[in-house]
Amino acid sequence: MLELRDIHVSYGHVPALRGVSLTVEKGEIVALIGANGAGKSTTLRAIQGIMAPLKGNIYWNGEDITNLAPHKVVGKGIAHCPEGRQIFPSMTVMENLKMGAIAIPNADQDKETLEYVLSLFPRLEERKAQMAGSLSGGEQQMLAIGRALMASPKLLMLDEPSMGLAPLLVESIFEMIKDINVKGISVLLVEQNAYMALETSTRGYVIENGEITLSGRSVELIHHTHVQEAYLGI
Ligand code: ATP
């Protein structure tokens, strides 16, 4: 479904990705774990068309989408929920949700997706007229995920969805990710919470200094000595 082949990305002269290759198949939850600055967010930015790779290709259902404009990538069925949520604080919850569908033709007629998002996050339904900036951290994270879902993606890319949330909320966000996946949406999950990410996913990749250093089934990665020592604190 999604394939990155030997992706290189730099910020100026500083390399951030050095030959990243990975795949996400239909129906999978794939975790990308790594330390601060390892290149996780940059990988998602390259897929979304925000960072142009210097080398390598990105394929979506066999089509080369490397260097496609971000709104066109959304139109292909890939939505990105960025790190730090990046909601529009002075717009209402409903206005924020509608922004998520802006790149999709005739999205205003798509009542089903809005109903699905509001059923997944009843808290957003209750607060739909409230300014997004006044929501709690957990609610803002739900709004950011809901906004990405408004584009009716086939693949949802989540960047650190658990960041800054209380443990109970972290659990419920990961439960929601499973619910979203059950609906047939594949997920590429970037996380520093390696344990929860590997518990939730089918496969995983470890990225270190811009390179994939380990990959495999999540149940196996969770027992890997290096993963345990470097990311699980065991
Ligand atoms: P974190 O969890 O801290 O966000 P990450 O794994 O997502 O880490 P990236 O944000 O992808 O890491 O960063 C990869 C490398 O690129 C780091 O060395 C970082 O300092 C650098 N980098 C990221 N964004 C920029 C930028 N806008 N300008 C310059 N360098 C950047």
CSV table of C-alpha atoms and ligand atoms in Angstrom, one decimal:
chain,number,residue,atom,x,y,z
A,1,MET,CA,0.0,0.0,0.0
A,2,LEU,CA,2.7,2.5,1.1
A,3,GLU,CA,6.3,2.0,0.3
A,4,LEU,CA,9.3,4.2,1.1
A,5,ARG,CA,12.4,3.2,-0.8
A,6,ASP,CA,15.8,4.6,0.3
A,7,ILE,CA,14.5,8.0,1.4
A,8,HIS,CA,17.1,10.7,2.1
A,9,VAL,CA,16.0,14.1,3.6
A,10,SER,CA,18.2,16.9,4.9
A,11,TYR,CA,17.5,20.2,6.6
A,12,GLY,CA,20.0,22.4,4.9
A,13,HIS,CA,23.3,20.5,5.1
A,14,VAL,CA,22.1,18.5,8.1
A,15,PRO,CA,21.0,15.0,7.1
A,16,ALA,CA,17.8,13.8,8.9
A,17,LEU,CA,16.9,10.7,7.0
A,18,ARG,CA,19.7,8.5,5.5
A,19,GLY,CA,18.1,5.8,3.3
A,20,VAL,CA,14.8,5.0,5.1
A,21,SER,CA,12.8,2.2,3.6
A,22,LEU,CA,9.6,0.9,5.1
A,23,THR,CA,6.2,-0.4,4.1
A,24,VAL,CA,2.6,-0.2,5.4
A,25,GLU,CA,0.2,-2.8,4.1
A,26,LYS,CA,-3.5,-2.5,4.0
A,27,GLY,CA,-5.2,-3.0,7.4
A,28,GLU,CA,-1.9,-2.8,9.4
A,29,ILE,CA,-0.9,-0.6,12.3
A,30,VAL,CA,2.8,0.0,11.9
A,31,ALA,CA,4.8,1.6,14.6
A,32,LEU,CA,7.9,3.8,14.0
A,33,ILE,CA,9.8,4.2,17.3
A,34,GLY,CA,13.0,6.0,18.1
A,35,ALA,CA,14.6,8.6,20.4
A,36,ASN,CA,14.3,12.4,20.1
A,37,GLY,CA,15.7,13.6,16.8
A,38,ALA,CA,15.9,10.2,15.3
A,39,GLY,CA,13.9,11.2,12.2
A,40,LYS,CA,10.4,10.0,13.0
A,41,SER,CA,8.5,13.3,12.3
A,42,THR,CA,10.7,13.9,9.2
A,43,THR,CA,9.6,10.5,7.8
A,44,LEU,CA,6.0,11.5,8.1
A,45,ARG,CA,6.7,15.0,6.6
A,46,ALA,CA,8.4,13.3,3.6
A,47,ILE,CA,5.4,11.1,3.0
A,48,GLN,CA,3.0,14.1,3.4
A,49,GLY,CA,5.0,16.0,0.8
A,50,ILE,CA,6.1,18.7,3.3
A,51,MET,CA,9.8,17.8,3.0
A,52,ALA,CA,11.2,16.9,-0.4
A,53,PRO,CA,13.5,13.9,-0.4
A,54,LEU,CA,16.9,14.4,-1.9
A,55,LYS,CA,16.9,10.8,-3.0
A,56,GLY,CA,14.6,7.8,-3.0
A,57,ASN,CA,10.9,7.2,-3.8
A,58,ILE,CA,7.6,7.0,-2.1
A,59,TYR,CA,4.9,4.7,-3.6
A,60,TRP,CA,1.3,4.6,-2.8
A,61,ASN,CA,-0.6,1.6,-4.3
A,62,GLY,CA,2.2,1.3,-6.8
A,63,GLU,CA,2.0,5.0,-7.9
A,64,ASP,CA,5.1,7.2,-7.4
A,65,ILE,CA,3.9,10.1,-5.1
A,66,THR,CA,7.4,11.4,-4.3
A,67,ASN,CA,7.2,15.3,-4.4
A,68,LEU,CA,3.4,15.4,-4.7
A,69,ALA,CA,2.0,18.5,-3.1
A,70,PRO,CA,0.7,18.0,0.4
A,71,HIS,CA,-3.0,18.6,-0.5
A,72,LYS,CA,-2.7,16.1,-3.3
A,73,VAL,CA,-1.3,13.5,-0.9
A,74,VAL,CA,-4.3,14.0,1.3
A,75,GLY,CA,-6.5,13.6,-1.8
A,76,LYS,CA,-4.9,10.2,-2.4
A,77,GLY,CA,-6.1,9.0,1.0
A,78,ILE,CA,-3.1,9.8,3.3
A,79,ALA,CA,-3.9,12.0,6.3
A,80,HIS,CA,-1.3,13.3,8.8
A,81,CYS,CA,-2.0,14.2,12.4
A,82,PRO,CA,1.1,16.2,13.3
A,83,GLU,CA,3.1,16.4,16.4
A,84,GLY,CA,1.9,19.0,18.9
A,85,ARG,CA,-1.7,18.7,17.5
A,86,GLN,CA,-1.5,22.1,15.6
A,87,ILE,CA,-5.2,22.7,15.9
A,88,PHE,CA,-6.6,26.2,15.1
A,89,PRO,CA,-7.1,27.6,18.6
A,90,SER,CA,-9.4,30.5,17.7
A,91,MET,CA,-11.7,28.4,15.5
A,92,THR,CA,-14.5,26.2,17.0
A,93,VAL,CA,-14.3,22.5,17.2
A,94,MET,CA,-16.6,22.1,14.2
A,95,GLU,CA,-14.7,24.6,12.1
A,96,ASN,CA,-11.4,22.7,12.9
A,97,LEU,CA,-13.0,19.4,11.8
A,98,LYS,CA,-14.3,20.9,8.6
A,99,MET,CA,-10.7,22.1,7.8
A,100,GLY,CA,-9.7,18.5,7.8
A,101,ALA,CA,-11.9,17.9,4.7
A,102,ILE,CA,-10.9,21.0,2.8
A,103,ALA,CA,-8.6,19.1,0.3
A,104,ILE,CA,-11.4,16.6,-0.5
A,105,PRO,CA,-13.9,17.5,-3.3
A,106,ASN,CA,-17.6,17.5,-2.2
A,107,ALA,CA,-16.6,16.8,1.4
A,108,ASP,CA,-19.4,19.1,2.6
A,109,GLN,CA,-21.8,16.4,1.4
A,110,ASP,CA,-20.1,13.7,3.3
A,111,LYS,CA,-22.2,13.6,6.5
A,112,GLU,CA,-21.2,10.0,7.2
A,113,THR,CA,-17.5,10.8,8.0
A,114,LEU,CA,-18.5,13.6,10.3
A,115,GLU,CA,-21.0,11.3,12.1
A,116,TYR,CA,-18.3,8.7,12.4
A,117,VAL,CA,-15.8,11.2,13.9
A,118,LEU,CA,-18.4,12.5,16.4
A,119,SER,CA,-19.4,9.0,17.4
A,120,LEU,CA,-15.7,8.1,18.0
A,121,PHE,CA,-15.2,11.2,20.1
A,122,PRO,CA,-18.5,12.1,21.8
A,123,ARG,CA,-16.6,14.8,23.8
A,124,LEU,CA,-16.1,16.7,20.5
A,125,GLU,CA,-19.9,16.5,19.8
A,126,GLU,CA,-20.6,18.0,23.2
A,127,ARG,CA,-18.1,20.8,22.6
A,128,LYS,CA,-18.6,21.4,18.9
A,129,ALA,CA,-19.3,25.2,19.3
A,130,GLN,CA,-16.4,25.7,21.7
A,131,MET,CA,-13.2,27.4,20.7
A,132,ALA,CA,-10.6,24.7,20.1
A,133,GLY,CA,-7.9,26.6,22.1
A,134,SER,CA,-10.0,26.2,25.3
A,135,LEU,CA,-10.1,22.4,25.1
A,136,SER,CA,-8.1,20.3,27.4
A,137,GLY,CA,-4.9,18.6,26.1
A,138,GLY,CA,-6.7,15.2,25.7
A,139,GLU,CA,-9.6,16.9,23.9
A,140,GLN,CA,-7.2,18.7,21.6
A,141,GLN,CA,-5.6,15.4,20.7
A,142,MET,CA,-9.0,13.9,19.9
A,143,LEU,CA,-9.7,17.0,17.7
A,144,ALA,CA,-6.4,16.7,15.9
A,145,ILE,CA,-7.1,13.0,15.2
A,146,GLY,CA,-10.7,13.7,14.3
A,147,ARG,CA,-9.7,16.5,11.9
A,148,ALA,CA,-7.3,14.1,10.1
A,149,LEU,CA,-10.1,11.5,9.9
A,150,MET,CA,-12.4,14.1,8.2
A,151,ALA,CA,-10.3,13.6,5.0
A,152,SER,CA,-11.6,9.9,4.9
A,153,PRO,CA,-8.1,8.5,4.7
A,154,LYS,CA,-7.1,5.0,3.8
A,155,LEU,CA,-3.9,5.6,5.8
A,156,LEU,CA,-3.7,7.7,9.0
A,157,MET,CA,-0.3,8.9,10.1
A,158,LEU,CA,-0.2,9.8,13.8
A,159,ASP,CA,2.8,11.7,15.2
A,160,GLU,CA,3.2,11.3,19.0
A,161,PRO,CA,-0.5,11.0,19.8
A,162,SER,CA,0.2,10.2,23.5
A,163,MET,CA,2.5,13.2,24.1
A,164,GLY,CA,1.7,15.2,27.2
A,165,LEU,CA,-1.3,13.1,28.2
A,166,ALA,CA,-2.1,11.6,31.5
A,167,PRO,CA,-1.7,7.8,31.6
A,168,LEU,CA,-5.5,7.1,31.6
A,169,LEU,CA,-5.9,9.3,28.5
A,170,VAL,CA,-2.9,7.6,26.8
A,171,GLU,CA,-4.7,4.3,27.2
A,172,SER,CA,-7.9,5.6,25.7
A,173,ILE,CA,-6.1,7.3,22.8
A,174,PHE,CA,-4.5,3.9,21.9
A,175,GLU,CA,-7.9,2.2,22.2
A,176,MET,CA,-9.3,4.7,19.7
A,177,ILE,CA,-6.4,4.0,17.4
A,178,LYS,CA,-7.4,0.3,17.4
A,179,ASP,CA,-11.1,1.3,16.8
A,180,ILE,CA,-10.0,3.4,13.8
A,181,ASN,CA,-8.0,0.5,12.4
A,182,VAL,CA,-10.9,-1.9,12.8
A,183,LYS,CA,-12.9,0.5,10.5
A,184,GLY,CA,-10.4,-0.4,7.8
A,185,ILE,CA,-8.0,2.5,8.1
A,186,SER,CA,-4.3,1.6,8.1
A,187,VAL,CA,-2.2,3.5,10.7
A,188,LEU,CA,1.5,4.6,10.7
A,189,LEU,CA,2.1,5.4,14.3
A,190,VAL,CA,5.1,7.5,15.4
A,191,GLU,CA,5.7,7.3,19.1
A,192,GLN,CA,8.2,7.8,21.9
A,193,ASN,CA,6.0,5.6,24.1
A,194,ALA,CA,7.6,2.5,22.5
A,195,TYR,CA,5.8,0.1,24.8
A,196,MET,CA,2.3,1.3,23.9
A,197,ALA,CA,3.2,1.6,20.3
A,198,LEU,CA,4.4,-1.9,20.0
A,199,GLU,CA,1.5,-3.3,22.1
A,200,THR,CA,-0.9,-1.6,19.6
A,201,SER,CA,0.8,-2.3,16.3
A,202,THR,CA,1.2,-5.4,14.1
A,203,ARG,CA,4.7,-4.5,12.9
A,204,GLY,CA,7.3,-2.0,13.9
A,205,TYR,CA,10.5,-0.2,12.8
A,206,VAL,CA,13.2,1.3,15.0
A,207,ILE,CA,14.8,4.5,13.6
A,208,GLU,CA,18.2,5.7,14.9
A,209,ASN,CA,20.1,8.7,13.5
A,210,GLY,CA,17.9,8.7,10.4
A,211,GLU,CA,18.3,5.0,9.6
A,212,ILE,CA,16.1,2.0,10.2
A,213,THR,CA,18.1,-0.2,12.4
A,214,LEU,CA,15.6,-2.9,13.3
A,215,SER,CA,12.2,-4.0,12.0
A,216,GLY,CA,9.8,-6.9,12.5
A,217,ARG,CA,6.6,-8.1,14.1
A,218,SER,CA,5.8,-6.0,17.2
A,219,VAL,CA,5.5,-9.0,19.4
A,220,GLU,CA,9.0,-9.9,18.5
A,221,LEU,CA,10.4,-6.4,18.8
A,222,ILE,CA,9.0,-6.0,22.3
A,223,HIS,CA,11.2,-8.9,23.4
A,224,HIS,CA,14.3,-7.8,21.5
A,225,THR,CA,17.2,-7.0,23.9
A,226,HIS,CA,18.2,-3.7,22.2
A,227,VAL,CA,14.6,-2.5,22.1
A,228,GLN,CA,14.1,-3.4,25.7
A,229,GLU,CA,17.3,-1.7,26.8
A,230,ALA,CA,17.1,1.4,24.7
A,231,TYR,CA,13.3,2.1,24.5
A,232,LEU,CA,11.5,0.1,27.2
A,233,GLY,CA,13.8,0.8,30.1
A,234,ILE,CA,14.1,-3.0,30.9
B,1,ATP,P1,11.2,14.1,18.2
B,1,ATP,O1,10.5,13.0,18.8
B,1,ATP,O2,12.0,14.9,19.1
B,1,ATP,O3,10.2,15.0,17.4
B,1,ATP,P2,11.9,12.9,15.7
B,1,ATP,O4,12.4,11.5,15.7
B,1,ATP,O5,10.6,13.1,15.2
B,1,ATP,O6,12.2,13.5,17.1
B,1,ATP,P3,12.8,14.8,13.6
B,1,ATP,O7,11.9,15.9,14.2
B,1,ATP,O8,12.3,14.1,12.4
B,1,ATP,O9,13.0,13.7,14.8
B,1,ATP,O10,14.2,15.3,13.5
B,1,ATP,C1,15.3,14.6,12.8
B,1,ATP,C2,16.5,15.5,12.8
B,1,ATP,O11,16.2,16.6,11.9
B,1,ATP,C3,17.0,16.1,14.1
B,1,ATP,O12,18.4,16.1,14.1
B,1,ATP,C4,16.4,17.5,14.1
B,1,ATP,O13,17.2,18.3,14.9
B,1,ATP,C5,16.5,17.8,12.7
B,1,ATP,N1,15.4,18.8,12.3
B,1,ATP,C6,14.0,18.5,12.4
B,1,ATP,N2,13.3,19.6,12.0
B,1,ATP,C7,14.2,20.5,11.6
B,1,ATP,C8,14.1,21.9,11.1
B,1,ATP,N3,12.9,22.4,10.9
B,1,ATP,N4,15.3,22.5,10.8
B,1,ATP,C9,16.5,21.9,11.0
B,1,ATP,N5,16.6,20.7,11.5
B,1,ATP,C10,15.5,20.0,11.8
